[in-house]
Amino acid sequence: MAIRSLEERKTLEYNTERDHLVLPEYGRHLQRMANSIKKLEDPEEQRAYIERSIDMIIQLFPESKSVDNYREKLWHDMYYMAGFELKVLPPGGVKPTFEDQMLRPEQLKYPVHHLQFKHYGYNVPLMIQKALGMEDGPIKKEFVDVIGSYMKLAYKTWNKEHFVSDDMIRQDLQSITKGELSIDEDKDLDGLVSSQAKKRFLQTPTPVKSWKNKRKPPMQTKDRRR
């Protein structure tokens, strides 16, 4: 390996001495172009160089063309790389500022539900509130039975290693509703789910046409009489 001379070492350019890469994904050459563009005095000349730089970025990243307002985003990136010192206005007419770059979206609040029985989920309290607002009658009674069946199904789904009885579901329902809703002792909470599954199983399937049932067209015999 050839040893560099002292003069050659002085001409070497180290990363610590180079310009700071504001957006490393665009590379150092585009960063140098942005630094050179901001030194131009003519706004129209700046615009022409920025448009050419944006075309170059689009060629480097063609998969990003589907992004909404992609060209406008690239204009903002050019402002960012140039330290927001460009004189020309972007096509939108609004000049980006450093304060815009520092804006952050508001943090989304995670929904917190204070549930007494978390293993039943959030749908059960909603169903119970709806049942409490219904008039007394057979429709309300059947709806309460549906709630009990759903509670047992949810419990078995998330607690497969634990056994759950109908009496436990009845007690939890009375505890949640403070005795306003109840399920009859002779009601089978597994009956609703099993009956629906049985109903789907016993539905008559659509008959499948078999190739054996297709009638073949009669064979045509050649008339050998001439």
GROMACS .gro file of C-alpha atoms in nm:
model
  226
    1MET     CA    1   0.000   0.000   0.000
    2ALA     CA    2   0.145   0.335  -0.108
    3ILE     CA    3   0.222   0.583   0.168
    4ARG     CA    4   0.077   0.930   0.108
    5SER     CA    5   0.310   1.223   0.119
    6LEU     CA    6   0.264   1.520   0.350
    7GLU     CA    7   0.134   1.735   0.063
    8GLU     CA    8  -0.125   1.471  -0.029
    9ARG     CA    9  -0.238   1.443   0.331
   10LYS     CA   10  -0.298   1.818   0.346
   11THR     CA   11  -0.536   1.794   0.049
   12LEU     CA   12  -0.746   1.520   0.210
   13GLU     CA   13  -1.092   1.619   0.326
   14TYR     CA   14  -1.222   1.465   0.647
   15ASN     CA   15  -1.585   1.436   0.750
   16THR     CA   16  -1.516   1.649   1.058
   17GLU     CA   17  -1.413   1.936   0.830
   18ARG     CA   18  -1.703   1.902   0.585
   19ASP     CA   19  -2.034   2.083   0.595
   20HIS     CA   20  -2.296   1.944   0.830
   21LEU     CA   21  -2.544   1.708   0.664
   22VAL     CA   22  -2.887   1.838   0.757
   23LEU     CA   23  -3.069   1.554   0.580
   24PRO     CA   24  -2.821   1.265   0.540
   25GLU     CA   25  -3.061   1.065   0.322
   26TYR     CA   26  -3.006   1.311   0.035
   27GLY     CA   27  -2.627   1.287   0.044
   28ARG     CA   28  -2.343   1.538   0.060
   29HIS     CA   29  -2.363   1.660  -0.300
   30LEU     CA   30  -2.719   1.786  -0.258
   31GLN     CA   31  -2.617   1.950   0.067
   32ARG     CA   32  -2.339   2.133  -0.115
   33MET     CA   33  -2.586   2.239  -0.384
   34ALA     CA   34  -2.821   2.378  -0.119
   35ASN     CA   35  -2.532   2.573   0.038
   36SER     CA   36  -2.441   2.714  -0.303
   37ILE     CA   37  -2.800   2.799  -0.399
   38LYS     CA   38  -2.859   3.012  -0.091
   39LYS     CA   39  -2.563   3.232  -0.190
   40LEU     CA   40  -2.724   3.331  -0.521
   41GLU     CA   41  -2.862   3.683  -0.533
   42ASP     CA   42  -3.114   3.644  -0.816
   43PRO     CA   43  -3.440   3.481  -0.689
   44GLU     CA   44  -3.527   3.344  -1.032
   45GLU     CA   45  -3.186   3.185  -1.059
   46GLN     CA   46  -3.239   3.032  -0.717
   47ARG     CA   47  -3.574   2.896  -0.831
   48ALA     CA   48  -3.422   2.737  -1.140
   49TYR     CA   49  -3.148   2.564  -0.939
   50ILE     CA   50  -3.396   2.446  -0.675
   51GLU     CA   51  -3.621   2.295  -0.942
   52ARG     CA   52  -3.326   2.113  -1.094
   53SER     CA   53  -3.222   1.986  -0.751
   54ILE     CA   54  -3.575   1.862  -0.682
   55ASP     CA   55  -3.579   1.680  -1.016
   56MET     CA   56  -3.255   1.512  -0.916
   57ILE     CA   57  -3.403   1.403  -0.582
   58ILE     CA   58  -3.706   1.256  -0.759
   59GLN     CA   59  -3.473   1.058  -0.984
   60LEU     CA   60  -3.284   0.929  -0.680
   61PHE     CA   61  -3.605   0.832  -0.497
   62PRO     CA   62  -3.863   0.741  -0.766
   63GLU     CA   63  -4.060   0.523  -0.522
   64SER     CA   64  -4.167   0.834  -0.329
   65LYS     CA   65  -4.360   0.989  -0.618
   66SER     CA   66  -4.686   0.852  -0.480
   67VAL     CA   67  -4.655   1.061  -0.161
   68ASP     CA   68  -4.911   1.341  -0.146
   69ASN     CA   69  -4.766   1.688  -0.210
   70TYR     CA   70  -4.425   1.528  -0.264
   71ARG     CA   71  -4.279   1.819  -0.460
   72GLU     CA   72  -4.396   2.065  -0.197
   73LYS     CA   73  -4.226   1.849   0.067
   74LEU     CA   74  -3.903   1.860  -0.132
   75TRP     CA   75  -3.922   2.239  -0.146
   76HIS     CA   76  -3.945   2.239   0.233
   77ASP     CA   77  -3.645   2.004   0.251
   78MET     CA   78  -3.442   2.237   0.031
   79TYR     CA   79  -3.526   2.526   0.263
   80TYR     CA   80  -3.422   2.311   0.557
   81MET     CA   81  -3.089   2.214   0.401
   82ALA     CA   82  -3.023   2.578   0.311
   83GLY     CA   83  -3.087   2.694   0.666
   84PHE     CA   84  -3.410   2.870   0.557
   85GLU     CA   85  -3.200   3.140   0.389
   86LEU     CA   86  -3.356   3.116   0.041
   87LYS     CA   87  -3.511   3.428  -0.110
   88VAL     CA   88  -3.751   3.265  -0.354
   89LEU     CA   89  -4.100   3.158  -0.247
   90PRO     CA   90  -4.213   2.799  -0.302
   91PRO     CA   91  -4.504   2.723  -0.538
   92GLY     CA   92  -4.750   2.734  -0.246
   93GLY     CA   93  -4.660   3.095  -0.175
   94VAL     CA   94  -4.583   3.031   0.194
   95LYS     CA   95  -4.220   3.053   0.296
   96PRO     CA   96  -4.117   2.778   0.541
   97THR     CA   97  -3.952   2.887   0.863
   98PHE     CA   98  -3.738   2.718   1.124
   99GLU     CA   99  -4.028   2.739   1.371
  100ASP     CA  100  -4.239   2.526   1.133
  101GLN     CA  101  -3.969   2.260   1.143
  102MET     CA  102  -3.981   2.250   1.522
  103LEU     CA  103  -4.357   2.196   1.538
  104ARG     CA  104  -4.465   1.858   1.664
  105PRO     CA  105  -4.811   1.705   1.645
  106GLU     CA  106  -5.010   1.687   1.961
  107GLN     CA  107  -4.981   1.363   2.150
  108LEU     CA  108  -5.283   1.140   2.111
  109LYS     CA  109  -5.446   1.052   2.439
  110TYR     CA  110  -5.484   0.682   2.498
  111PRO     CA  111  -5.843   0.595   2.584
  112VAL     CA  112  -5.864   0.480   2.944
  113HIS     CA  113  -6.175   0.296   3.057
  114HIS     CA  114  -6.224   0.231   3.426
  115LEU     CA  115  -6.382  -0.113   3.413
  116GLN     CA  116  -6.481  -0.313   3.715
  117PHE     CA  117  -6.439  -0.644   3.530
  118LYS     CA  118  -6.170  -0.583   3.267
  119HIS     CA  119  -6.168  -0.940   3.141
  120TYR     CA  120  -6.513  -0.888   2.987
  121GLY     CA  121  -6.394  -0.598   2.773
  122TYR     CA  122  -6.549  -0.264   2.692
  123ASN     CA  123  -6.843  -0.393   2.486
  124VAL     CA  124  -7.016  -0.553   2.784
  125PRO     CA  125  -7.068  -0.222   2.973
  126LEU     CA  126  -7.204  -0.066   2.654
  127MET     CA  127  -7.450  -0.352   2.609
  128ILE     CA  128  -7.552  -0.328   2.973
  129GLN     CA  129  -7.618   0.047   2.943
  130LYS     CA  130  -7.837  -0.021   2.643
  131ALA     CA  131  -8.026  -0.294   2.827
  132LEU     CA  132  -8.086  -0.068   3.126
  133GLY     CA  133  -8.252   0.187   2.899
  134MET     CA  134  -8.491  -0.065   2.743
  135GLU     CA  135  -8.849  -0.124   2.854
  136ASP     CA  136  -8.926  -0.437   3.049
  137GLY     CA  137  -9.049  -0.719   2.829
  138PRO     CA  138  -8.945  -1.026   2.634
  139ILE     CA  139  -8.712  -0.828   2.406
  140LYS     CA  140  -8.517  -0.693   2.701
  141LYS     CA  141  -8.510  -1.037   2.859
  142GLU     CA  142  -8.364  -1.195   2.547
  143PHE     CA  143  -8.111  -0.915   2.515
  144VAL     CA  144  -7.993  -0.973   2.873
  145ASP     CA  145  -7.951  -1.342   2.793
  146VAL     CA  146  -7.738  -1.242   2.494
  147ILE     CA  147  -7.523  -1.028   2.724
  148GLY     CA  148  -7.472  -1.322   2.958
  149SER     CA  149  -7.376  -1.552   2.670
  150TYR     CA  150  -7.133  -1.291   2.540
  151MET     CA  151  -6.980  -1.247   2.886
  152LYS     CA  152  -6.918  -1.619   2.915
  153LEU     CA  153  -6.774  -1.636   2.564
  154ALA     CA  154  -6.539  -1.343   2.639
  155TYR     CA  155  -6.430  -1.498   2.969
  156LYS     CA  156  -6.346  -1.832   2.805
  157THR     CA  157  -6.163  -1.657   2.521
  158TRP     CA  158  -5.922  -1.467   2.748
  159ASN     CA  159  -5.908  -1.715   3.037
  160LYS     CA  160  -5.885  -2.052   2.868
  161GLU     CA  161  -5.708  -2.215   3.162
  162HIS     CA  162  -5.985  -2.120   3.409
  163PHE     CA  163  -6.327  -2.278   3.433
  164VAL     CA  164  -6.624  -2.042   3.430
  165SER     CA  165  -6.977  -2.142   3.530
  166ASP     CA  166  -7.313  -1.987   3.451
  167ASP     CA  167  -7.359  -1.898   3.818
  168MET     CA  168  -7.040  -1.694   3.809
  169ILE     CA  169  -7.164  -1.499   3.506
  170ARG     CA  170  -7.499  -1.433   3.676
  171GLN     CA  171  -7.326  -1.304   3.989
  172ASP     CA  172  -7.095  -1.076   3.788
  173LEU     CA  173  -7.387  -0.937   3.590
  174GLN     CA  174  -7.581  -0.860   3.907
  175SER     CA  175  -7.271  -0.702   4.059
  176ILE     CA  176  -7.211  -0.478   3.756
  177THR     CA  177  -7.575  -0.368   3.731
  178LYS     CA  178  -7.628  -0.361   4.111
  179GLY     CA  179  -7.910  -0.614   4.080
  180GLU     CA  180  -8.102  -0.434   3.802
  181LEU     CA  181  -8.037  -0.709   3.544
  182SER     CA  182  -8.054  -1.080   3.607
  183ILE     CA  183  -8.059  -1.408   3.416
  184ASP     CA  184  -8.290  -1.697   3.499
  185GLU     CA  185  -8.136  -1.993   3.678
  186ASP     CA  186  -8.254  -2.240   3.414
  187LYS     CA  187  -8.104  -2.041   3.127
  188ASP     CA  188  -7.813  -2.213   2.952
  189LEU     CA  189  -7.564  -1.944   2.858
  190ASP     CA  190  -7.386  -2.175   2.616
  191GLY     CA  191  -7.710  -2.248   2.436
  192LEU     CA  192  -7.718  -1.928   2.236
  193VAL     CA  193  -7.369  -1.968   2.093
  194SER     CA  194  -7.405  -2.341   2.032
  195SER     CA  195  -7.745  -2.300   1.869
  196GLN     CA  196  -7.605  -2.042   1.626
  197ALA     CA  197  -7.314  -2.268   1.541
  198LYS     CA  198  -7.548  -2.564   1.498
  199LYS     CA  199  -7.774  -2.357   1.278
  200ARG     CA  200  -7.486  -2.268   1.049
  201PHE     CA  201  -7.373  -2.630   1.042
  202LEU     CA  202  -7.716  -2.764   0.952
  203GLN     CA  203  -7.779  -2.519   0.674
  204THR     CA  204  -7.832  -2.699   0.347
  205PRO     CA  205  -7.525  -2.639   0.135
  206THR     CA  206  -7.553  -2.541  -0.225
  207PRO     CA  207  -7.543  -2.856  -0.435
  208VAL     CA  208  -7.219  -2.893  -0.624
  209LYS     CA  209  -7.250  -3.007  -0.976
  210SER     CA  210  -7.039  -3.310  -1.039
  211TRP     CA  211  -6.880  -3.394  -1.367
  212LYS     CA  212  -7.049  -3.735  -1.346
  213ASN     CA  213  -7.393  -3.572  -1.359
  214LYS     CA  214  -7.318  -3.384  -1.676
  215ARG     CA  215  -7.479  -3.545  -1.971
  216LYS     CA  216  -7.242  -3.606  -2.252
  217PRO     CA  217  -7.361  -3.501  -2.594
  218PRO     CA  218  -7.448  -3.789  -2.821
  219MET     CA  219  -7.164  -3.906  -3.038
  220GLN     CA  220  -7.202  -3.822  -3.398
  221THR     CA  221  -7.152  -4.117  -3.632
  222LYS     CA  222  -7.020  -4.063  -3.972
  223ASP     CA  223  -7.241  -4.168  -4.254
  224ARG     CA  224  -7.035  -4.411  -4.450
  225ARG     CA  225  -7.291  -4.433  -4.722
  226ARG     CA  226  -7.184  -4.250  -5.029
   0.00000   0.00000   0.00000
